[in-house]
Amino acid sequence: MKDLLRLRTSLTEEIETLLNEQIKVEAHSSSVYLAMSSWCNRNGFDNSADYFQKQSGEEREHMLKLFGFINDMGGRAISPEVTNIPQEFESFRAVFETALQQEIYVTQQFNRIADRCFKAKDFMSFQFIQWFLKEQIEEEYIARRALELFDVIGEEGTGRWEIDKQVPKIKYEN
Amino acid sequence: MAKPACKNLEEIFRTPHGAVYQCNRANCFWLEFAGGISAFKASDFLHLKKQVEQIDVPEMVQNTARMADIVILNPFRSERCFVLTVTDVLNLRELLQGAKVMLDLNSMLYDCLHAMAV
């Protein structure tokens, strides 16, 4: 008997579902970053607003990369529904704390997917996920460094203005 | 219902409520359920299975509204329309999940046999 499932796709149902869930996570992240950009803009943090807008674009690119992969492998990529995007934040610092928490969550999700791919012996998807894991090193580093600026510079006086100036300069060199 | 008369059809899974066949000529699946039989492409078949699995059966049981007693599924690229009661949902779910297990088993056998042949 022909293996019709394998002829259609090389993705198992489980991996396809996980990747589609990740598409949703990336889309959500992209929208949250956009909300952060708006908040920063409203509150006079122009550089951080640009930074978050750029981050939002990157998350969308990640989403599209996953989207393309699922379709290329014969799967069914699902355009995600994005809801519950916070539009208000407690403070300038809280914005960056939320950003870091978000990146940590994304890393956890990719670790989980990599684990499932490995267990399912789906090494093509496992290989594909490596790129995202590498990317997460940079994403977490930048988010953590940005938050550390609040301790290093301090928020008193012109502190927040200085932090806003330094945020776009954070680079991951390795 | 008897198995459709076509030599390219292979029975994949059967329950007292229906059966799933694979057509090796047209590369599709035939679903026999509730007195009807209809063809689905592999991706549509898997999507139907997902749709049936996503039906909230506890909600159907608990909700006293009359409209909550049935679920209507209109699969794309199919003339078939499924009007399902709670029992139908459970029966169809059992049939589709059983068929999926058999298809997965077939994939595993392919993997093993290919590994042995190389």
CSV table of C-alpha atoms in Angstrom, one decimal:
chain,number,residue,atom,x,y,z
A,1,MET,CA,0.0,0.0,0.0
A,2,LYS,CA,1.3,3.4,-0.9
A,3,ASP,CA,2.4,5.7,1.9
A,4,LEU,CA,0.1,8.6,0.9
A,5,LEU,CA,0.9,10.6,4.1
A,6,ARG,CA,4.6,10.6,3.4
A,7,LEU,CA,4.0,11.5,-0.3
A,8,ARG,CA,2.1,14.5,0.8
A,9,THR,CA,4.4,15.8,3.5
A,10,SER,CA,7.5,15.0,5.4
A,11,LEU,CA,6.2,16.7,8.5
A,12,THR,CA,4.4,14.6,11.2
A,13,GLU,CA,1.1,15.9,12.5
A,14,GLU,CA,2.7,16.7,15.8
A,15,ILE,CA,5.6,18.7,14.4
A,16,GLU,CA,3.3,20.6,12.0
A,17,THR,CA,1.1,21.5,14.9
A,18,LEU,CA,4.1,22.7,17.0
A,19,LEU,CA,5.5,24.8,14.1
A,20,ASN,CA,2.1,26.3,13.6
A,21,GLU,CA,1.9,27.2,17.3
A,22,GLN,CA,5.3,28.8,16.9
A,23,ILE,CA,4.0,30.9,14.0
A,24,LYS,CA,1.4,32.2,16.4
A,25,VAL,CA,4.0,32.9,19.1
A,26,GLU,CA,6.1,34.9,16.6
A,27,ALA,CA,3.1,36.8,15.3
A,28,HIS,CA,2.1,37.6,18.9
A,29,SER,CA,5.7,38.8,19.7
A,30,SER,CA,5.7,41.0,16.6
A,31,SER,CA,2.5,42.6,17.7
A,32,VAL,CA,3.6,43.1,21.3
A,33,TYR,CA,6.8,44.7,20.1
A,34,LEU,CA,4.7,47.1,17.9
A,35,ALA,CA,2.6,48.0,20.9
A,36,MET,CA,5.9,48.6,22.9
A,37,SER,CA,7.1,50.8,20.1
A,38,SER,CA,3.9,52.8,20.2
A,39,TRP,CA,4.1,53.2,24.0
A,40,CYS,CA,7.7,54.4,23.8
A,41,ASN,CA,6.8,56.8,21.1
A,42,ARG,CA,3.9,58.2,23.1
A,43,ASN,CA,6.2,58.7,26.1
A,44,GLY,CA,9.1,60.4,24.3
A,45,PHE,CA,11.5,57.5,23.9
A,46,ASP,CA,12.1,57.8,20.2
A,47,ASN,CA,15.1,55.6,19.9
A,48,SER,CA,13.5,52.8,21.8
A,49,ALA,CA,10.4,53.2,19.7
A,50,ASP,CA,12.5,52.6,16.6
A,51,TYR,CA,14.3,49.7,18.3
A,52,PHE,CA,11.0,48.0,19.1
A,53,GLN,CA,9.6,48.6,15.6
A,54,LYS,CA,12.7,46.9,14.2
A,55,GLN,CA,12.2,44.0,16.6
A,56,SER,CA,8.6,43.7,15.5
A,57,GLY,CA,9.8,43.4,11.9
A,58,GLU,CA,12.3,40.7,12.8
A,59,GLU,CA,9.6,38.7,14.6
A,60,ARG,CA,7.5,38.9,11.6
A,61,GLU,CA,10.3,37.7,9.4
A,62,HIS,CA,10.8,34.7,11.8
A,63,MET,CA,7.1,34.0,11.5
A,64,LEU,CA,7.3,34.0,7.7
A,65,LYS,CA,10.4,31.7,7.8
A,66,LEU,CA,8.4,29.2,9.7
A,67,PHE,CA,5.4,29.7,7.5
A,68,GLY,CA,7.5,29.1,4.4
A,69,PHE,CA,9.1,26.0,5.8
A,70,ILE,CA,5.8,24.3,6.7
A,71,ASN,CA,4.4,24.9,3.2
A,72,ASP,CA,7.7,23.9,1.5
A,73,MET,CA,7.6,20.6,3.4
A,74,GLY,CA,4.0,19.9,2.1
A,75,GLY,CA,2.3,20.9,5.3
A,76,ARG,CA,-0.5,23.4,6.0
A,77,ALA,CA,0.8,26.7,7.4
A,78,ILE,CA,-1.9,28.5,9.2
A,79,SER,CA,-2.2,32.3,9.2
A,80,PRO,CA,-2.4,33.0,12.9
A,81,GLU,CA,-5.1,34.9,14.9
A,82,VAL,CA,-3.4,37.4,17.1
A,83,THR,CA,-5.3,38.7,20.2
A,84,ASN,CA,-4.7,40.1,23.6
A,85,ILE,CA,-1.9,42.5,22.8
A,86,PRO,CA,-1.1,44.7,25.8
A,87,GLN,CA,-1.2,48.4,24.8
A,88,GLU,CA,-0.2,49.9,28.1
A,89,PHE,CA,2.9,49.3,30.3
A,90,GLU,CA,3.7,50.2,33.8
A,91,SER,CA,6.9,52.0,33.1
A,92,PHE,CA,9.8,52.4,30.7
A,93,ARG,CA,11.7,49.7,32.6
A,94,ALA,CA,8.6,47.4,32.5
A,95,VAL,CA,8.6,47.5,28.7
A,96,PHE,CA,12.1,46.1,28.6
A,97,GLU,CA,11.3,43.5,31.3
A,98,THR,CA,8.3,42.3,29.3
A,99,ALA,CA,10.5,42.2,26.2
A,100,LEU,CA,13.0,40.0,28.0
A,101,GLN,CA,10.3,37.7,29.3
A,102,GLN,CA,8.9,37.4,25.9
A,103,GLU,CA,12.3,36.4,24.4
A,104,ILE,CA,12.8,33.8,27.2
A,105,TYR,CA,9.4,32.3,26.4
A,106,VAL,CA,10.3,32.1,22.7
A,107,THR,CA,13.5,30.3,23.5
A,108,GLN,CA,11.7,27.8,25.7
A,109,GLN,CA,9.3,27.1,22.8
A,110,PHE,CA,12.1,26.5,20.3
A,111,ASN,CA,13.9,24.2,22.8
A,112,ARG,CA,10.6,22.3,23.1
A,113,ILE,CA,10.3,22.0,19.4
A,114,ALA,CA,13.9,20.9,19.0
A,115,ASP,CA,13.3,18.3,21.6
A,116,ARG,CA,10.2,17.0,19.9
A,117,CYS,CA,11.9,17.0,16.5
A,118,PHE,CA,14.8,15.0,17.9
A,119,LYS,CA,12.4,12.5,19.6
A,120,ALA,CA,10.4,12.1,16.4
A,121,LYS,CA,13.7,11.6,14.5
A,122,ASP,CA,12.6,14.5,12.2
A,123,PHE,CA,16.1,15.8,11.6
A,124,MET,CA,15.2,18.1,8.7
A,125,SER,CA,13.0,20.1,11.0
A,126,PHE,CA,15.6,19.8,13.8
A,127,GLN,CA,18.2,21.3,11.4
A,128,PHE,CA,15.8,24.1,10.4
A,129,ILE,CA,15.2,24.9,14.1
A,130,GLN,CA,18.9,25.4,14.7
A,131,TRP,CA,18.8,28.7,13.0
A,132,PHE,CA,16.2,30.0,15.4
A,133,LEU,CA,18.1,28.7,18.5
A,134,LYS,CA,21.2,30.6,17.3
A,135,GLU,CA,19.1,33.7,16.8
A,136,GLN,CA,17.6,33.4,20.3
A,137,ILE,CA,21.1,33.7,21.8
A,138,GLU,CA,21.3,37.2,20.2
A,139,GLU,CA,17.7,38.1,21.0
A,140,GLU,CA,18.0,37.2,24.7
A,141,TYR,CA,21.4,38.9,25.0
A,142,ILE,CA,20.2,42.2,23.5
A,143,ALA,CA,17.0,42.2,25.7
A,144,ARG,CA,19.0,41.4,28.8
A,145,ARG,CA,21.6,44.1,28.0
A,146,ALA,CA,18.9,46.7,27.5
A,147,LEU,CA,17.4,45.9,30.9
A,148,GLU,CA,20.8,46.1,32.5
A,149,LEU,CA,21.2,49.7,31.3
A,150,PHE,CA,18.6,50.6,33.9
A,151,ASP,CA,20.9,49.5,36.7
A,152,VAL,CA,24.1,50.7,35.1
A,153,ILE,CA,22.9,54.2,34.1
A,154,GLY,CA,20.1,54.6,36.7
A,155,GLU,CA,16.7,56.2,36.0
A,156,GLU,CA,17.2,59.3,38.0
A,157,GLY,CA,17.6,62.8,36.4
A,158,THR,CA,18.4,62.3,32.7
A,159,GLY,CA,18.9,58.6,33.2
A,160,ARG,CA,16.0,57.4,31.1
A,161,TRP,CA,17.0,59.8,28.3
A,162,GLU,CA,20.5,58.3,28.4
A,163,ILE,CA,19.1,54.8,28.4
A,164,ASP,CA,16.9,55.6,25.4
A,165,LYS,CA,20.0,56.8,23.6
A,166,GLN,CA,22.0,53.7,24.4
A,167,VAL,CA,19.4,51.1,23.5
A,168,PRO,CA,19.9,51.1,19.7
A,169,LYS,CA,23.7,50.7,20.2
A,170,ILE,CA,23.5,47.3,21.8
A,171,LYS,CA,25.1,44.8,19.5
A,172,TYR,CA,25.8,41.1,19.8
A,173,GLU,CA,29.3,40.6,18.4
A,174,ASN,CA,29.8,36.8,18.6
B,1,MET,CA,-22.3,-0.8,3.7
B,2,ALA,CA,-20.2,-3.1,1.5
B,3,LYS,CA,-16.7,-2.1,0.4
B,4,PRO,CA,-16.9,-0.1,-2.9
B,5,ALA,CA,-16.2,-2.2,-5.9
B,6,CYS,CA,-12.8,-0.9,-7.0
B,7,LYS,CA,-9.6,-2.9,-7.1
B,8,ASN,CA,-7.5,0.1,-6.2
B,9,LEU,CA,-9.2,0.6,-2.9
B,10,GLU,CA,-7.6,-0.8,0.2
B,11,GLU,CA,-9.4,-0.8,3.5
B,12,ILE,CA,-7.4,1.0,6.1
B,13,PHE,CA,-9.7,0.9,9.1
B,14,ARG,CA,-13.2,-0.1,10.0
B,15,THR,CA,-15.5,0.3,12.9
B,16,PRO,CA,-19.2,-0.7,13.2
B,17,HIS,CA,-20.0,2.8,12.2
B,18,GLY,CA,-17.9,3.2,9.0
B,19,ALA,CA,-14.7,2.6,7.2
B,20,VAL,CA,-11.8,4.4,5.6
B,21,TYR,CA,-10.2,3.3,2.3
B,22,GLN,CA,-7.2,4.3,0.4
B,23,CYS,CA,-7.3,4.7,-3.3
B,24,ASN,CA,-3.8,4.0,-4.7
B,25,ARG,CA,-4.8,5.1,-8.2
B,26,ALA,CA,-6.1,8.6,-7.3
B,27,ASN,CA,-4.0,9.0,-4.2
B,28,CYS,CA,-6.9,9.8,-2.0
B,29,PHE,CA,-8.9,8.5,0.9
B,30,TRP,CA,-12.5,7.4,0.9
B,31,LEU,CA,-14.5,7.9,4.0
B,32,GLU,CA,-17.6,5.8,4.5
B,33,PHE,CA,-19.8,7.1,7.3
B,34,ALA,CA,-23.5,7.5,8.2
B,35,GLY,CA,-24.7,5.9,4.9
B,36,GLY,CA,-22.5,8.0,2.6
B,37,ILE,CA,-19.1,7.7,1.0
B,38,SER,CA,-16.8,10.5,-0.1
B,39,ALA,CA,-13.3,11.1,-1.3
B,40,PHE,CA,-10.7,13.3,0.3
B,41,LYS,CA,-7.2,14.3,-0.6
B,42,ALA,CA,-4.6,13.4,2.0
B,43,SER,CA,-4.4,17.0,3.3
B,44,ASP,CA,-8.1,17.4,3.4
B,45,PHE,CA,-8.6,14.1,5.1
B,46,LEU,CA,-6.1,15.2,7.9
B,47,HIS,CA,-7.8,18.5,8.1
B,48,LEU,CA,-11.2,16.9,8.6
B,49,LYS,CA,-9.7,14.7,11.3
B,50,LYS,CA,-8.4,17.8,13.0
B,51,GLN,CA,-11.8,19.5,12.7
B,52,VAL,CA,-13.6,16.6,14.3
B,53,GLU,CA,-11.0,16.4,17.1
B,54,GLN,CA,-11.6,20.1,17.8
B,55,ILE,CA,-15.3,19.7,18.4
B,56,ASP,CA,-16.0,20.5,22.0
B,57,VAL,CA,-18.0,17.4,23.0
B,58,PRO,CA,-18.3,18.3,26.8
B,59,GLU,CA,-19.8,21.7,25.7
B,60,MET,CA,-22.3,19.9,23.4
B,61,VAL,CA,-23.4,17.7,26.3
B,62,GLN,CA,-23.6,20.4,28.9
B,63,ASN,CA,-25.2,23.1,26.7
B,64,THR,CA,-29.0,22.8,26.9
B,65,ALA,CA,-29.7,24.9,23.8
B,66,ARG,CA,-31.1,22.8,21.0
B,67,MET,CA,-28.6,24.2,18.5
B,68,ALA,CA,-25.8,22.7,20.7
B,69,ASP,CA,-27.0,19.2,20.0
B,70,ILE,CA,-25.5,19.0,16.5
B,71,VAL,CA,-22.4,20.2,14.7
B,72,ILE,CA,-22.3,20.8,11.0
B,73,LEU,CA,-19.1,20.3,9.1
B,74,ASN,CA,-18.7,21.4,5.5
B,75,PRO,CA,-15.3,20.1,4.4
B,76,PHE,CA,-13.7,22.0,1.5
B,77,ARG,CA,-13.5,20.4,-1.9
B,78,SER,CA,-16.2,17.9,-0.9
B,79,GLU,CA,-19.9,17.6,-1.7
B,80,ARG,CA,-20.4,16.0,1.7
B,81,CYS,CA,-21.9,17.8,4.6
B,82,PHE,CA,-21.7,16.2,8.0
B,83,VAL,CA,-24.5,16.8,10.4
B,84,LEU,CA,-23.2,15.2,13.6
B,85,THR,CA,-24.8,14.5,17.0
B,86,VAL,CA,-22.6,13.8,20.0
B,87,THR,CA,-22.6,10.1,19.3
B,88,ASP,CA,-21.7,10.7,15.6
B,89,VAL,CA,-18.9,13.0,16.6
B,90,LEU,CA,-17.4,10.3,18.9
B,91,ASN,CA,-17.9,7.6,16.3
B,92,LEU,CA,-16.4,9.6,13.5
B,93,ARG,CA,-13.5,10.6,15.7
B,94,GLU,CA,-12.8,7.0,16.6
B,95,LEU,CA,-12.9,6.1,12.9
B,96,LEU,CA,-10.6,8.9,11.7
B,97,GLN,CA,-8.1,8.4,14.6
B,98,GLY,CA,-8.0,4.7,14.0
B,99,ALA,CA,-7.4,5.3,10.3
B,100,LYS,CA,-4.6,7.8,11.2
B,101,VAL,CA,-2.9,5.2,13.4
B,102,MET,CA,-3.0,2.7,10.6
B,103,LEU,CA,-1.5,5.2,8.2
B,104,ASP,CA,1.2,6.0,10.6
B,105,LEU,CA,1.9,2.3,11.0
B,106,ASN,CA,2.1,2.0,7.2
B,107,SER,CA,4.7,4.9,7.2
B,108,MET,CA,6.7,3.1,9.9
B,109,LEU,CA,6.6,-0.1,7.9
B,110,TYR,CA,7.8,1.8,4.8
B,111,ASP,CA,10.7,3.2,6.8
B,112,CYS,CA,11.7,-0.2,8.2
B,113,LEU,CA,11.4,-2.0,4.9
B,114,HIS,CA,13.3,0.6,3.0
B,115,ALA,CA,16.1,0.5,5.6
B,116,MET,CA,16.3,-3.3,5.2
B,117,ALA,CA,16.3,-3.0,1.4
B,118,VAL,CA,19.2,-0.6,1.2
